[in-house]
One Martini backbone bead per residue (centre of mass of N, CA, C, O) as a GRO file, in nm:
protein
  320
    1MET     BB    1   8.852  11.188  17.953
    2SER     BB    2   8.651  11.122  18.184
    3VAL     BB    3   8.397  11.269  18.060
    4VAL     BB    4   8.381  11.104  17.812
    5SER     BB    5   8.348  10.829  17.924
    6ASP     BB    6   8.082  10.898  18.091
    7ARG     BB    7   7.911  10.975  17.837
    8VAL     BB    8   7.938  10.686  17.699
    9THR     BB    9   7.832  10.518  17.945
   10ALA     BB   10   7.550  10.676  17.943
   11LEU     BB   11   7.459  10.570  17.640
   12VAL     BB   12   7.491  10.300  17.769
   13PRO     BB   13   7.348  10.043  17.877
   14SER     BB   14   7.380   9.867  18.153
   15GLN     BB   15   7.285   9.576  18.044
   16TRP     BB   16   7.524   9.575  17.839
   17TRP     BB   17   7.752   9.562  18.044
   18GLN     BB   18   7.685   9.328  18.182
   19ARG     BB   19   7.667   9.115  17.960
   20SER     BB   20   7.955   9.147  17.852
   21HIS     BB   21   8.077   9.063  18.134
   22GLU     BB   22   7.990   8.779  18.142
   23LEU     BB   23   8.084   8.682  17.875
   24LEU     BB   24   8.382   8.730  17.922
   25SER     BB   25   8.389   8.556  18.186
   26ARG     BB   26   8.346   8.288  18.041
   27VAL     BB   27   8.555   8.282  17.835
   28PHE     BB   28   8.819   8.313  18.054
   29GLU     BB   29   8.733   8.063  18.238
   30ASP     BB   30   8.726   7.909  17.983
   31ASP     BB   31   8.966   7.723  17.825
   32ARG     BB   32   8.820   7.629  17.575
   33ARG     BB   33   8.694   7.894  17.474
   34LEU     BB   34   8.978   8.045  17.465
   35LEU     BB   35   9.116   7.859  17.269
   36ALA     BB   36   8.911   7.918  17.050
   37LEU     BB   37   8.957   8.229  17.034
   38CYS     BB   38   9.258   8.221  16.949
   39LEU     BB   39   9.258   7.986  16.690
   40THR     BB   40   9.038   8.076  16.481
   41PRO     BB   41   9.182   8.290  16.314
   42ALA     BB   42   9.429   8.140  16.223
   43LEU     BB   43   9.288   7.895  16.101
   44ALA     BB   44   9.144   8.063  15.888
   45LEU     BB   45   9.384   8.167  15.756
   46TYR     BB   46   9.510   7.886  15.681
   47VAL     BB   47   9.295   7.784  15.509
   48LEU     BB   48   9.280   8.050  15.299
   49VAL     BB   49   9.609   8.021  15.215
   50ALA     BB   50   9.666   7.678  15.199
   51ILE     BB   51   9.432   7.486  15.167
   52LEU     BB   52   9.249   7.579  14.938
   53PRO     BB   53   9.488   7.603  14.720
   54MET     BB   54   9.563   7.304  14.739
   55VAL     BB   55   9.273   7.191  14.663
   56TRP     BB   56   9.259   7.335  14.389
   57ALA     BB   57   9.521   7.211  14.267
   58PHE     BB   58   9.427   6.916  14.270
   59ASN     BB   59   9.180   6.962  14.100
   60LEU     BB   60   9.335   7.095  13.847
   61SER     BB   61   9.505   6.823  13.785
   62LEU     BB   62   9.216   6.682  13.680
   63TYR     BB   63   9.270   6.868  13.425
   64GLU     BB   64   9.226   7.035  13.142
   65VAL     BB   65   9.425   7.362  13.124
   66SER     BB   66   9.378   7.664  12.939
   67THR     BB   67   9.453   7.989  12.868
   68LEU     BB   68   9.281   7.942  12.569
   69ASN     BB   69   9.065   7.760  12.749
   70PRO     BB   70   8.766   7.779  12.930
   71VAL     BB   71   8.762   7.449  12.931
   72TRP     BB   72   8.725   7.183  13.124
   73GLU     BB   73   8.896   6.873  13.121
   74TRP     BB   74   8.871   6.549  13.191
   75THR     BB   75   9.147   6.318  13.320
   76GLY     BB   76   9.227   6.239  13.594
   77PRO     BB   77   9.463   6.065  13.748
   78GLY     BB   78   9.629   5.976  13.488
   79ARG     BB   79   9.783   6.235  13.456
   80LEU     BB   80   9.983   6.172  13.687
   81LEU     BB   81  10.114   5.931  13.547
   82ASP     BB   82  10.215   6.084  13.281
   83ILE     BB   83  10.404   6.261  13.435
   84VAL     BB   84  10.594   6.044  13.558
   85ALA     BB   85  10.654   5.908  13.267
   86SER     BB   86  10.804   6.172  13.199
   87GLY     BB   87  11.120   6.249  13.090
   88THR     BB   88  11.110   6.534  13.198
   89PHE     BB   89  11.013   6.506  13.509
   90GLN     BB   90  11.260   6.295  13.564
   91ALA     BB   91  11.483   6.486  13.506
   92ALA     BB   92  11.403   6.719  13.704
   93PHE     BB   93  11.380   6.535  13.967
   94GLY     BB   94  11.701   6.467  13.960
   95ARG     BB   95  11.795   6.759  13.975
   96SER     BB   96  11.648   6.811  14.260
   97LEU     BB   97  11.790   6.623  14.416
   98VAL     BB   98  12.070   6.722  14.380
   99PHE     BB   99  12.022   7.013  14.467
  100GLY     BB  100  11.897   6.964  14.749
  101PHE     BB  101  12.110   6.765  14.887
  102GLY     BB  102  12.365   6.918  14.816
  103SER     BB  103  12.293   7.181  14.957
  104VAL     BB  104  12.251   7.072  15.241
  105ALA     BB  105  12.525   6.966  15.281
  106PHE     BB  106  12.678   7.223  15.244
  107GLN     BB  107  12.534   7.366  15.476
  108ILE     BB  108  12.601   7.177  15.717
  109VAL     BB  109  12.905   7.228  15.703
  110VAL     BB  110  12.928   7.521  15.711
  111GLY     BB  111  12.704   7.602  15.943
  112VAL     BB  112  12.888   7.437  16.164
  113SER     BB  113  13.154   7.561  16.124
  114LEU     BB  114  13.054   7.862  16.181
  115ALA     BB  115  12.957   7.817  16.452
  116LEU     BB  116  13.201   7.710  16.592
  117LEU     BB  117  13.368   7.989  16.536
  118VAL     BB  118  13.162   8.195  16.683
  119ASN     BB  119  13.145   8.064  16.971
  120ARG     BB  120  13.393   8.179  17.036
  121GLU     BB  121  13.610   8.357  17.248
  122PHE     BB  122  13.654   8.684  17.133
  123LYS     BB  123  13.744   8.945  17.005
  124GLY     BB  124  13.457   9.055  16.830
  125ALA     BB  125  13.236   8.821  16.855
  126VAL     BB  126  12.964   9.010  16.804
  127LEU     BB  127  13.031   9.087  16.521
  128ALA     BB  128  13.096   8.848  16.392
  129ARG     BB  129  12.797   8.709  16.443
  130ALA     BB  130  12.654   8.939  16.273
  131LEU     BB  131  12.819   8.883  15.989
  132ALA     BB  132  12.736   8.579  15.955
  133LEU     BB  133  12.427   8.650  15.939
  134LEU     BB  134  12.365   8.844  15.717
  135PRO     BB  135  12.302   8.662  15.445
  136TYR     BB  136  12.005   8.617  15.549
  137MET     BB  137  11.904   8.915  15.499
  138VAL     BB  138  11.934   8.868  15.210
  139PRO     BB  139  11.787   8.874  14.932
  140ALA     BB  140  11.788   8.616  14.680
  141VAL     BB  141  11.773   8.819  14.422
  142ALA     BB  142  12.040   8.964  14.490
  143ILE     BB  143  12.209   8.718  14.497
  144GLY     BB  144  12.185   8.641  14.212
  145MET     BB  145  12.268   8.908  14.070
  146VAL     BB  146  12.539   8.919  14.194
  147GLY     BB  147  12.649   8.639  14.096
  148GLN     BB  148  12.613   8.681  13.797
  149PHE     BB  149  12.828   8.903  13.792
  150MET     BB  150  13.075   8.772  13.934
  151LEU     BB  151  13.035   8.514  13.708
  152ASN     BB  152  13.150   8.662  13.485
  153ALA     BB  153  13.369   8.604  13.213
  154GLN     BB  154  13.446   8.905  13.141
  155TYR     BB  155  13.366   9.089  13.437
  156GLY     BB  156  13.423   8.889  13.676
  157ILE     BB  157  13.589   8.861  13.977
  158ILE     BB  158  13.639   8.572  13.997
  159ASN     BB  159  13.810   8.522  13.743
  160LEU     BB  160  14.022   8.739  13.813
  161VAL     BB  161  14.129   8.612  14.089
  162LEU     BB  162  14.191   8.312  13.950
  163ILE     BB  163  14.412   8.429  13.765
  164ARG     BB  164  14.592   8.582  13.954
  165VAL     BB  165  14.657   8.312  14.128
  166GLY     BB  166  14.660   8.061  13.891
  167ILE     BB  167  14.417   7.862  13.856
  168LEU     BB  168  14.373   8.002  13.586
  169ASN     BB  169  14.400   8.103  13.241
  170ASN     BB  170  14.099   8.130  13.190
  171PRO     BB  171  13.771   8.221  13.148
  172VAL     BB  172  13.476   8.104  13.311
  173ALA     BB  173  13.145   7.989  13.249
  174PHE     BB  174  12.990   7.879  13.524
  175LEU     BB  175  12.674   7.924  13.398
  176GLY     BB  176  12.742   7.796  13.070
  177LEU     BB  177  12.800   7.521  13.186
  178PRO     BB  178  12.712   7.207  13.256
  179GLU     BB  179  12.929   7.122  13.454
  180THR     BB  180  12.885   7.402  13.660
  181ALA     BB  181  12.615   7.509  13.720
  182MET     BB  182  12.487   7.349  13.961
  183ALA     BB  183  12.712   7.402  14.150
  184THR     BB  184  12.702   7.724  14.152
  185VAL     BB  185  12.403   7.739  14.248
  186MET     BB  186  12.459   7.600  14.504
  187VAL     BB  187  12.670   7.791  14.631
  188VAL     BB  188  12.514   8.040  14.640
  189GLY     BB  189  12.267   7.937  14.802
  190SER     BB  190  12.440   7.839  15.049
  191TRP     BB  191  12.557   8.108  15.144
  192LYS     BB  192  12.266   8.202  15.266
  193PHE     BB  193  12.147   7.928  15.400
  194ALA     BB  194  12.383   7.834  15.602
  195VAL     BB  195  12.281   8.024  15.828
  196PHE     BB  196  12.052   7.871  15.945
  197VAL     BB  197  12.212   7.654  16.057
  198THR     BB  198  12.383   7.843  16.246
  199LEU     BB  199  12.159   7.944  16.427
  200LEU     BB  200  12.091   7.669  16.544
  201THR     BB  201  12.375   7.574  16.647
  202LEU     BB  202  12.443   7.839  16.830
  203ALA     BB  203  12.237   7.814  17.037
  204ARG     BB  204  12.312   7.515  17.121
  205LEU     BB  205  12.609   7.583  17.190
  206GLN     BB  206  12.529   7.789  17.434
  207SER     BB  207  12.387   7.553  17.614
  208ILE     BB  208  12.643   7.433  17.688
  209PRO     BB  209  12.808   7.329  17.937
  210GLU     BB  210  13.156   7.419  18.032
  211ASN     BB  211  13.207   7.165  18.214
  212PHE     BB  212  13.209   6.958  18.002
  213TYR     BB  213  13.494   7.040  17.878
  214GLU     BB  214  13.656   7.049  18.137
  215GLY     BB  215  13.623   6.727  18.191
  216ALA     BB  216  13.762   6.655  17.903
  217THR     BB  217  14.038   6.784  17.986
  218MET     BB  218  14.101   6.615  18.241
  219CYS     BB  219  14.095   6.331  18.034
  220GLY     BB  220  14.250   6.428  17.770
  221ALA     BB  221  14.089   6.570  17.551
  222ASN     BB  222  14.078   6.661  17.243
  223ALA     BB  223  13.918   6.847  17.030
  224TYR     BB  224  13.790   6.607  16.886
  225GLN     BB  225  13.677   6.460  17.110
  226LYS     BB  226  13.502   6.686  17.222
  227PHE     BB  227  13.322   6.699  16.967
  228ARG     BB  228  13.228   6.380  16.972
  229ASP     BB  229  13.139   6.380  17.280
  230VAL     BB  230  13.001   6.660  17.322
  231THR     BB  231  12.881   6.821  17.071
  232LEU     BB  232  12.744   6.648  16.881
  233PRO     BB  233  12.509   6.513  17.053
  234ARG     BB  234  12.386   6.827  17.107
  235ILE     BB  235  12.361   6.898  16.778
  236LYS     BB  236  12.190   6.680  16.617
  237ASN     BB  237  11.922   6.766  16.641
  238VAL     BB  238  11.949   7.033  16.483
  239ILE     BB  239  12.058   6.894  16.219
  240LEU     BB  240  11.802   6.737  16.157
  241ILE     BB  241  11.613   6.962  16.127
  242ALA     BB  242  11.766   7.138  15.932
  243ALA     BB  243  11.771   6.922  15.705
  244LEU     BB  244  11.457   6.917  15.669
  245LEU     BB  245  11.399   7.199  15.605
  246ARG     BB  246  11.606   7.244  15.379
  247THR     BB  247  11.512   7.035  15.176
  248LEU     BB  248  11.216   7.146  15.142
  249TRP     BB  249  11.319   7.434  15.033
  250MET     BB  250  11.515   7.352  14.811
  251PHE     BB  251  11.306   7.185  14.637
  252ASN     BB  252  11.128   7.470  14.594
  253LYS     BB  253  11.342   7.637  14.446
  254PHE     BB  254  11.344   7.916  14.240
  255ASP     BB  255  11.470   8.212  14.227
  256ILE     BB  256  11.791   8.157  14.211
  257ILE     BB  257  11.775   7.998  13.946
  258TYR     BB  258  11.638   8.182  13.752
  259ILE     BB  259  11.810   8.428  13.757
  260MET     BB  260  12.098   8.269  13.683
  261THR     BB  261  11.975   8.059  13.435
  262ARG     BB  262  11.670   7.954  13.355
  263GLY     BB  263  11.770   7.652  13.356
  264GLY     BB  264  12.046   7.671  13.254
  265PRO     BB  265  12.207   7.502  13.023
  266GLY     BB  266  11.916   7.424  12.872
  267GLU     BB  267  11.845   7.173  13.150
  268THR     BB  268  12.051   7.178  13.387
  269THR     BB  269  11.871   7.362  13.606
  270THR     BB  270  11.592   7.198  13.578
  271THR     BB  271  11.352   7.194  13.792
  272ILE     BB  272  11.039   7.141  13.910
  273PRO     BB  273  10.960   7.447  13.953
  274LEU     BB  274  11.059   7.541  13.649
  275HIS     BB  275  10.892   7.340  13.506
  276ALA     BB  276  10.617   7.416  13.598
  277TYR     BB  277  10.637   7.704  13.496
  278GLU     BB  278  10.668   7.651  13.205
  279VAL     BB  279  10.405   7.473  13.157
  280ALA     BB  280  10.225   7.729  13.254
  281PHE     BB  281  10.388   8.015  13.117
  282ASN     BB  282  10.492   7.882  12.812
  283GLN     BB  283  10.246   7.643  12.748
  284TYR     BB  284   9.957   7.688  12.884
  285ARG     BB  285   9.929   7.423  13.124
  286LEU     BB  286   9.775   7.410  13.415
  287GLY     BB  287   9.718   7.136  13.488
  288GLU     BB  288  10.005   7.022  13.468
  289ALA     BB  289  10.134   7.198  13.669
  290ALA     BB  290   9.970   7.120  13.909
  291GLY     BB  291  10.029   6.818  13.916
  292ILE     BB  292  10.347   6.876  13.969
  293ALA     BB  293  10.304   7.007  14.227
  294ALA     BB  294  10.135   6.763  14.348
  295LEU     BB  295  10.390   6.576  14.335
  296MET     BB  296  10.576   6.753  14.512
  297PHE     BB  297  10.398   6.716  14.774
  298VAL     BB  298  10.407   6.420  14.807
  299PHE     BB  299  10.710   6.368  14.825
  300LEU     BB  300  10.758   6.583  15.070
  301ALA     BB  301  10.573   6.412  15.263
  302LEU     BB  302  10.702   6.150  15.257
  303TRP     BB  303  10.962   6.237  15.330
  304SER     BB  304  10.893   6.335  15.610
  305ILE     BB  305  10.793   6.059  15.726
  306VAL     BB  306  11.047   5.918  15.699
  307TYR     BB  307  11.231   6.084  15.850
  308PHE     BB  308  11.105   6.043  16.108
  309ARG     BB  309  11.126   5.748  16.133
  310VAL     BB  310  11.442   5.739  16.109
  311ALA     BB  311  11.551   5.991  16.284
  312ARG     BB  312  11.408   6.104  16.520
  313PRO     BB  313  11.407   6.407  16.629
  314GLU     BB  314  11.208   6.412  16.874
  315GLU     BB  315  11.399   6.251  17.052
  316GLU     BB  316  11.645   6.434  17.065
  317VAL     BB  317  11.511   6.663  17.197
  318ARG     BB  318  11.403   6.547  17.455
  319VAL     BB  319  11.709   6.452  17.545
  320ALA     BB  320  11.815   6.740  17.534
   0.00000   0.00000   0.00000
């Protein structure tokens, strides 16, 4: 190996090696140049895969574009106002709010409860924690398909169990009834995504010193008082961050709703992402679909700004 290296070195002029060494020395000794060298590839990739498509989509939303017509017709910002005034968009937006905030509320309650449960020390605690986190590793597509099968009114195991224990007298088409479809999709989706809240909360719980609870016990605090005065103030920051992230992600959720209901029955579960999909790929109005996506982005950006101004989770993180 050394013989080969010596031969390669001999083929390269010594001046080239010296210049390369000087160049690398200047780069690694200068913090600004080193920072630029490290950040440039990541920033270039981010611009390529995120910023440019976003700018292109906003530009597309200002035109009347159809897959059946290669000519782009200028409509201007008035297109976005027309979309907002549309009853179909308003109904889909309302369903998105119900699905997003309802799912997040369910995930926070289930996720925090599960974290408190598996944080206890007992025999097999490590295995219990691994099993509790398993749903987050399962693809949403698989969960949607299995959930659809289990909830089937004719052969689904959920109806079979509920009838056997006497809760139901007849099978119920949970995904086929307007009264139950949205709630069912929320519960199935939250079974997977509540584990994200569990992950964050469990990590924070394990960083709380045990002597805090010992001191509370010496003061005569019961289990509820320990949770209220010791645990909750220290996991509040995690809950706030998890609520923000889960709201953004659930509002954009497409796959599990589309797999389980296709937006039905009727339009009961047609949220903004499904509405944009239908406009783009069923009605072939790409400009309007881009406008819907742009409005969804604006709403989520405004929601994030208001959330950080009101909840101030970053202050909670610094305090914690």
